[in-house]
mmCIF file of C-alpha atoms in Angstrom:
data_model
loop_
_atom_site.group_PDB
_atom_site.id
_atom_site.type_symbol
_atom_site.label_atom_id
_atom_site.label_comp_id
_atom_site.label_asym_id
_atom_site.label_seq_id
_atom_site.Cartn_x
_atom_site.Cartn_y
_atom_site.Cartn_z
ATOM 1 C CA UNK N 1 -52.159 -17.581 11.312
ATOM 2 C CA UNK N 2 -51.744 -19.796 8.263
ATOM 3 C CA UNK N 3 -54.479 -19.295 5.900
ATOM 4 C CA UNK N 4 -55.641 -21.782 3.257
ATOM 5 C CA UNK N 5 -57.447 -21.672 -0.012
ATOM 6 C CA UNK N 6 -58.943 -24.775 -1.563
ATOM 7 C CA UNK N 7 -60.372 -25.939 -4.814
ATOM 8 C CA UNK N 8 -63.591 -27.729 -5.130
ATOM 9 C CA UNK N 9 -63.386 -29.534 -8.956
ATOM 10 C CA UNK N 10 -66.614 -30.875 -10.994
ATOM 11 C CA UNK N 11 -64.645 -33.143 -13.131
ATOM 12 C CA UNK N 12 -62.524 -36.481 -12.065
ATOM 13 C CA UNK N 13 -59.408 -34.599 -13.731
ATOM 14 C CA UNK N 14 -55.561 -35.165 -12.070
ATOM 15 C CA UNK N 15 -53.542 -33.125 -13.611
ATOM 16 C CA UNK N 16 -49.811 -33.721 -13.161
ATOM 17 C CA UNK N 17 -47.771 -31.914 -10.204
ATOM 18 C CA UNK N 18 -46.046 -30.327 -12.974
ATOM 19 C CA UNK N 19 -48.673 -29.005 -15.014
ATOM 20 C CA UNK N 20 -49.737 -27.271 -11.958
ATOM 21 C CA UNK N 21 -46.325 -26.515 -11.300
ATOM 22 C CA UNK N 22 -45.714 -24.816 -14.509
ATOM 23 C CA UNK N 23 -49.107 -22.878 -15.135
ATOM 24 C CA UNK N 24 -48.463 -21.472 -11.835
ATOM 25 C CA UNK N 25 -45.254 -19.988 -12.861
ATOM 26 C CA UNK N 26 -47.242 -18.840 -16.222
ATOM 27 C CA UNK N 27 -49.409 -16.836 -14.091
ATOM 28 C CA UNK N 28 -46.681 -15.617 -11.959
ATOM 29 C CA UNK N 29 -44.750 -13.990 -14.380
ATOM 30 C CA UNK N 30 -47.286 -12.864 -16.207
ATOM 31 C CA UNK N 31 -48.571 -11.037 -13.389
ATOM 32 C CA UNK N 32 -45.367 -9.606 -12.450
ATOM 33 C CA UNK N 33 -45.088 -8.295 -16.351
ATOM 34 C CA UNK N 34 -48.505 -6.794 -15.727
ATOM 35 C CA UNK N 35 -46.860 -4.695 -12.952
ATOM 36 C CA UNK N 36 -43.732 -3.869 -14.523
ATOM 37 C CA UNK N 37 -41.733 -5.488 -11.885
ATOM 38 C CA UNK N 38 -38.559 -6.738 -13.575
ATOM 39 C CA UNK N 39 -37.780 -10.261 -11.676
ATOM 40 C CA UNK N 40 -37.588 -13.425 -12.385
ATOM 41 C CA UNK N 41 -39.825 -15.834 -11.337
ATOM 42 C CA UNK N 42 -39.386 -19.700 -11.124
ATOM 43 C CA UNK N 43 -41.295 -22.655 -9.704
ATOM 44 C CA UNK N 44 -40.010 -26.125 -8.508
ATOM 45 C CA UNK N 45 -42.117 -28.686 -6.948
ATOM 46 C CA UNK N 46 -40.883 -30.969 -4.141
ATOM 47 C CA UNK N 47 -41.892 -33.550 -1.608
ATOM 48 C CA UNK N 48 -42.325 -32.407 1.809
ATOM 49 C CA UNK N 49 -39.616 -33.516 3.968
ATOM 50 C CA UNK N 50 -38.660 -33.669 7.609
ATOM 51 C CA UNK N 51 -35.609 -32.155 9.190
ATOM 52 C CA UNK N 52 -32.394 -33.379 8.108
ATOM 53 C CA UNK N 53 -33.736 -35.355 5.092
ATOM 54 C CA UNK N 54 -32.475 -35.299 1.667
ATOM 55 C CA UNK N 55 -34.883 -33.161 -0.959
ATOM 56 C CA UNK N 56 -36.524 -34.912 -3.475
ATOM 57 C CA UNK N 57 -37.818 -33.353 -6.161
ATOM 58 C CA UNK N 58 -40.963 -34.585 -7.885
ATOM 59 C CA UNK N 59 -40.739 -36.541 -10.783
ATOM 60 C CA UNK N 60 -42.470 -34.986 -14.368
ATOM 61 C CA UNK N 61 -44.825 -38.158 -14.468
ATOM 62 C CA UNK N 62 -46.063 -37.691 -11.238
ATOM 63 C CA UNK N 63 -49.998 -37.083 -11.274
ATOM 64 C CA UNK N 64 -51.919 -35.691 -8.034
ATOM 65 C CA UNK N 65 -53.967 -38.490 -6.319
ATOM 66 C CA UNK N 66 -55.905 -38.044 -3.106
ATOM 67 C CA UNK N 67 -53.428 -37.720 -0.086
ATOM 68 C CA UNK N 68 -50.275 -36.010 -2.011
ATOM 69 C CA UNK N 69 -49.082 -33.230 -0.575
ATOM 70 C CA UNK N 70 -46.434 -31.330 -2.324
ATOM 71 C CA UNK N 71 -44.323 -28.340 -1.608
ATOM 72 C CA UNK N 72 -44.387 -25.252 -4.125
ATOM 73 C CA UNK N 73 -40.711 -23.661 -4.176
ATOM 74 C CA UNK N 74 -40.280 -19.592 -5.354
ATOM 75 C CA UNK N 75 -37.612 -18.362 -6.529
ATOM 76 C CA UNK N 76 -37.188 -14.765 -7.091
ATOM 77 C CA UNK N 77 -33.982 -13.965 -9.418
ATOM 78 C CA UNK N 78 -32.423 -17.352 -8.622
ATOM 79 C CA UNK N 79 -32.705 -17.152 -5.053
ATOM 80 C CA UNK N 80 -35.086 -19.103 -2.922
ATOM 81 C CA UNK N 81 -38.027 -17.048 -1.258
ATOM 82 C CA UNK N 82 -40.824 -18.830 0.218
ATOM 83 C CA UNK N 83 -42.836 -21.940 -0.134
ATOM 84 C CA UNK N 84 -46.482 -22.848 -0.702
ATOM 85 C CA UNK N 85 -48.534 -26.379 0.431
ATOM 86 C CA UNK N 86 -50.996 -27.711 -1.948
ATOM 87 C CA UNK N 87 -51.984 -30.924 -0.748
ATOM 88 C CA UNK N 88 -55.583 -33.218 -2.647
ATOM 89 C CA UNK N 89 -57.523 -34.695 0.289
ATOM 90 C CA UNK N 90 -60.183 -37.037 0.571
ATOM 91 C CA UNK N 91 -63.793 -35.934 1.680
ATOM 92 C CA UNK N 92 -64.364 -37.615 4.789
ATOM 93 C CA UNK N 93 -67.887 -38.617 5.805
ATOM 94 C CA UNK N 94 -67.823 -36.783 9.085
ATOM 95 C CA UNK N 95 -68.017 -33.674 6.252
ATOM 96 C CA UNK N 96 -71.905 -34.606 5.570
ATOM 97 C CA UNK N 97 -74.536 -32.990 6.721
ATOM 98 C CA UNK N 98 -76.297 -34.496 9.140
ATOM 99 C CA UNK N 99 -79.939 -33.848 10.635
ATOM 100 C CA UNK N 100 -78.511 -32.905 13.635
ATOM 101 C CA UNK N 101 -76.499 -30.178 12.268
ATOM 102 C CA UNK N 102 -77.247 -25.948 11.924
ATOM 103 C CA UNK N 103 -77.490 -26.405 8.741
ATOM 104 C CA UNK N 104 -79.927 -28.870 8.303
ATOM 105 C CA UNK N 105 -82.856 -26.865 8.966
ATOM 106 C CA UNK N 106 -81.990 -24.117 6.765
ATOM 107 C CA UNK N 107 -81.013 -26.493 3.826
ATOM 108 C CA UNK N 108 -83.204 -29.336 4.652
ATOM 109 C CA UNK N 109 -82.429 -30.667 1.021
ATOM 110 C CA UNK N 110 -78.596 -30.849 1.474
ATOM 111 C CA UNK N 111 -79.222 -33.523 4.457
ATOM 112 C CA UNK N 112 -76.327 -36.017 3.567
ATOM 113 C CA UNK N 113 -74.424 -34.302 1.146
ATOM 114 C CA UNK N 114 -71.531 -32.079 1.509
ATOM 115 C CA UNK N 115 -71.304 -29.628 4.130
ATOM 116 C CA UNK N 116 -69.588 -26.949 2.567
ATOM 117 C CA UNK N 117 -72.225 -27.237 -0.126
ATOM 118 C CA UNK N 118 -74.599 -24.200 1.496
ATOM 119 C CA UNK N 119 -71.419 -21.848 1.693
ATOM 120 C CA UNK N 120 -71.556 -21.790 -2.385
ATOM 121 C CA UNK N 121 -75.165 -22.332 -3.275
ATOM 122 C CA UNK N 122 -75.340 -18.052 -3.166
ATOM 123 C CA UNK N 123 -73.031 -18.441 -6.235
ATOM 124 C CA UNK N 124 -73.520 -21.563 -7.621
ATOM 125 C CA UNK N 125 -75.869 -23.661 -10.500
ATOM 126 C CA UNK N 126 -77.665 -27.077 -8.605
ATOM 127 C CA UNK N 127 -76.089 -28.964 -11.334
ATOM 128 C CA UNK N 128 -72.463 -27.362 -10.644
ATOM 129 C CA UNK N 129 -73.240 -28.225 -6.636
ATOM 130 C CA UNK N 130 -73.958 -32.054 -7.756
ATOM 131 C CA UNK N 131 -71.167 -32.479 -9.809
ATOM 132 C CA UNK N 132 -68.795 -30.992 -6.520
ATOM 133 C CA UNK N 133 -71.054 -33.094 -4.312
ATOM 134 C CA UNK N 134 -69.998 -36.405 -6.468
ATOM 135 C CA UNK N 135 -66.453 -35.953 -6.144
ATOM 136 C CA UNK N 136 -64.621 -37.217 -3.114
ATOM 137 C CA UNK N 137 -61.267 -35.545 -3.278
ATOM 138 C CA UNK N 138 -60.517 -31.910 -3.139
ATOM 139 C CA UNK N 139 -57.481 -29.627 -2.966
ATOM 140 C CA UNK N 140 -56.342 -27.130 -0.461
ATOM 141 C CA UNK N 141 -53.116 -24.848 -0.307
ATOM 142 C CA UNK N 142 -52.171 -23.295 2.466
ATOM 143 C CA UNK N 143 -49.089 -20.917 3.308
ATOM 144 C CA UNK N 144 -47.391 -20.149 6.894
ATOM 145 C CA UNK N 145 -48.453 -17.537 8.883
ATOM 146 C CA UNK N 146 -46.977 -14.589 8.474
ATOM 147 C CA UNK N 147 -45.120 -15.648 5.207
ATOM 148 C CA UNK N 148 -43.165 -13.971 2.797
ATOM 149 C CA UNK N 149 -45.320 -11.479 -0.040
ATOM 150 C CA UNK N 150 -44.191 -14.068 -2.828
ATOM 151 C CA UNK N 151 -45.600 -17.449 -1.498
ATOM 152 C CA UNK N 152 -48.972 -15.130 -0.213
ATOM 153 C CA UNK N 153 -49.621 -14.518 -3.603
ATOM 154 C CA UNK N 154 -48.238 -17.776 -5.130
ATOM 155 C CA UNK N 155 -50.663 -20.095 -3.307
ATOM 156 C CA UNK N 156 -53.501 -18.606 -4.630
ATOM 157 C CA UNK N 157 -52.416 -18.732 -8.220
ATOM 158 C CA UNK N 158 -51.645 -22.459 -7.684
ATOM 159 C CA UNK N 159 -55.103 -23.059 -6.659
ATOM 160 C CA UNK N 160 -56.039 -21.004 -9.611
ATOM 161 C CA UNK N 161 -54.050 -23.077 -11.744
ATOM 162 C CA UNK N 162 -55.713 -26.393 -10.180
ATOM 163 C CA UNK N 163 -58.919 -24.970 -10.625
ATOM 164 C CA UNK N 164 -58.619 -24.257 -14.054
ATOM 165 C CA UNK N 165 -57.542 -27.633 -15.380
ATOM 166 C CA UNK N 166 -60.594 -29.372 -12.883
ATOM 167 C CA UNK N 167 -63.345 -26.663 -14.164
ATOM 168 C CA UNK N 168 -63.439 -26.397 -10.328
ATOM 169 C CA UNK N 169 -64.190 -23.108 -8.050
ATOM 170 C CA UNK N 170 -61.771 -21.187 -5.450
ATOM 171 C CA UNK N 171 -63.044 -20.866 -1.875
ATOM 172 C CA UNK N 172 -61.701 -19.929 1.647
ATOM 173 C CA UNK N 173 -63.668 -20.634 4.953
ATOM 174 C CA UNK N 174 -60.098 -18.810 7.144
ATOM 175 C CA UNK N 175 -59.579 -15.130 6.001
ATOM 176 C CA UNK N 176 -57.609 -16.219 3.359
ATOM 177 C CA UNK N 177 -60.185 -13.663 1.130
ATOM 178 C CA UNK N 178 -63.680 -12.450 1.548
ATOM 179 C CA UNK N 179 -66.065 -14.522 1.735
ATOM 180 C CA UNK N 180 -68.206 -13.247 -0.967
ATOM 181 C CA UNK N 181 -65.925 -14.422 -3.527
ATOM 182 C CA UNK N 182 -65.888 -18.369 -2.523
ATOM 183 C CA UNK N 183 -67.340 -20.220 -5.521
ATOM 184 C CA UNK N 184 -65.465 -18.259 -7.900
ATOM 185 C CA UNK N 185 -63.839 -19.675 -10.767
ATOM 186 C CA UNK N 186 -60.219 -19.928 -11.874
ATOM 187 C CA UNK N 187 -61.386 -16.906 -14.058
ATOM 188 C CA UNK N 188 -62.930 -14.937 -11.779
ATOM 189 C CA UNK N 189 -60.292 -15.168 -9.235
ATOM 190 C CA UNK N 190 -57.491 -14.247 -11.291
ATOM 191 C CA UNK N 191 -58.999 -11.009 -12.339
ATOM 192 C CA UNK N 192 -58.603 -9.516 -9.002
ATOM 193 C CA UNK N 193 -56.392 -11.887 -6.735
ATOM 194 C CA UNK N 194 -52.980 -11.123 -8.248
ATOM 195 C CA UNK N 195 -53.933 -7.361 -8.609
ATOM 196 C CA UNK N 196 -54.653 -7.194 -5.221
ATOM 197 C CA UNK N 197 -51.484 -9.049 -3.639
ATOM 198 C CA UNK N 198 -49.334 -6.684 -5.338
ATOM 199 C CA UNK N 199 -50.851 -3.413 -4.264
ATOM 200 C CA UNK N 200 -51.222 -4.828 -0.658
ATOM 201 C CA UNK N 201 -47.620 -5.784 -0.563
ATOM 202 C CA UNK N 202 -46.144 -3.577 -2.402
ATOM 203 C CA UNK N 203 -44.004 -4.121 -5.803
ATOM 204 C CA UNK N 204 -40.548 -3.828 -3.563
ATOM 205 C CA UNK N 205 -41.390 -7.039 -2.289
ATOM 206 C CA UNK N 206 -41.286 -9.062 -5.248
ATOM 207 C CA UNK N 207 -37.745 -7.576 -6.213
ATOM 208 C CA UNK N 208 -35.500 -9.630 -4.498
ATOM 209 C CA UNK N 209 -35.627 -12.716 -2.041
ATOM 210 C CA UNK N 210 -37.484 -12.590 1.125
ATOM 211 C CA UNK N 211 -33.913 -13.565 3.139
ATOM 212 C CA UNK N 212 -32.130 -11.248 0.810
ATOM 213 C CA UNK N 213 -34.601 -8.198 2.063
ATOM 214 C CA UNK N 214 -33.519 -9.590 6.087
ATOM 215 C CA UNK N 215 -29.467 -9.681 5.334
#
């Protein structure tokens, strides 16, 4: 199944697509350096499309606002691999607790605020959850089930990236990771995230193309 990662910020920061787009390759490579895996490793960021349209690429001046969703190319040696989803979303309201709700009894003082806001308090400062709870965007990026080694690793370092330039924290609520590391920051995921991708995929994988591996 498709597994997504999102990024809760405390700050009212959009960076541009192509900040993102560029720290992402940053980490990327330098992660692939790390490993002593000799490839190349580029980034390109464009609008989603439907079948039989034209790409567009996104522009350099183009900030994220709530609603954009943007596609995350990888290109391994020059040749295209995979793609990533990062898309920033609006809270909606039906995502406050109610009194009605599970967790309403165990967290009576999170009764109309954020829902998601008892999955980090194990991790989390009250003044770090308040500053999440008074934002009403977020981000989430997501890659297809069963996808290529490259854009598995490369979604999580583009939430990384987001994270770091929002002072938000990482978190997955669909297998994307263990739980225990939701409320992480951009920091603390990057110490292990990359590391692990690589040994669980293997450094052949991130030698040449996905398609080029099939032919």
């Amino acid at each position: 199944m498709s597994t997504t990662i999102d990024v809760y910020s405390t700050t009212d920061v959009f960076p541009l697509v192509h900040q993102t787009r560029a720290r992402t390759e940053e980490l990327f490579r330098e992660l692939l350096a790390r490993h002593g895996i000799d490839s190349t490793l580029d980034v390109t960021a464009c609008y989603p499309r439907e079948r039989g349209e034209e790409l567009r690429m996104v522009p350099p001046d183009v900030r994220w606002t709530p609603g954009l969703e943007i596609g995350f190319g990888y290109w391994l040696n020059g040749v295209w691999d995979s793609n990533s989803w990062p898309e920033c979303l609006v809270r909606d309201d039906d995502d406050l607790i109610n009194e009605d709700d599970p967790d309403a009894l165990a967290y009576p003082s999170f009764i109309g605020r954020w829902g998601l806001l008892p999955e980090l308090a194990h991790r989390l400062a009250p003044e770090t959850l308040d500053l999440i709870d008074a934002r009403r965007h977020f981000w989430s990026e997501y890659r297809n089930a069963a996808g290529p080694a490259v854009a598995s690793t490369g979604y999580g370092l583009a939430a990384a990236a987001l994270a770091e330039a929002t002072d938000g924290v990482i978190a997955s609520f669909d297998s994307a990771f263990e739980l225990e590391h939701n409320g992480e920051t951009a920091e603390e995921f990057l110490s292990w995230w990359g590391d692990h991708q690589i040994n669980f995929y293997g450094k052949k994988r991130f030698l040449r193309s996905h398609w080029e591996n099939q032919s």
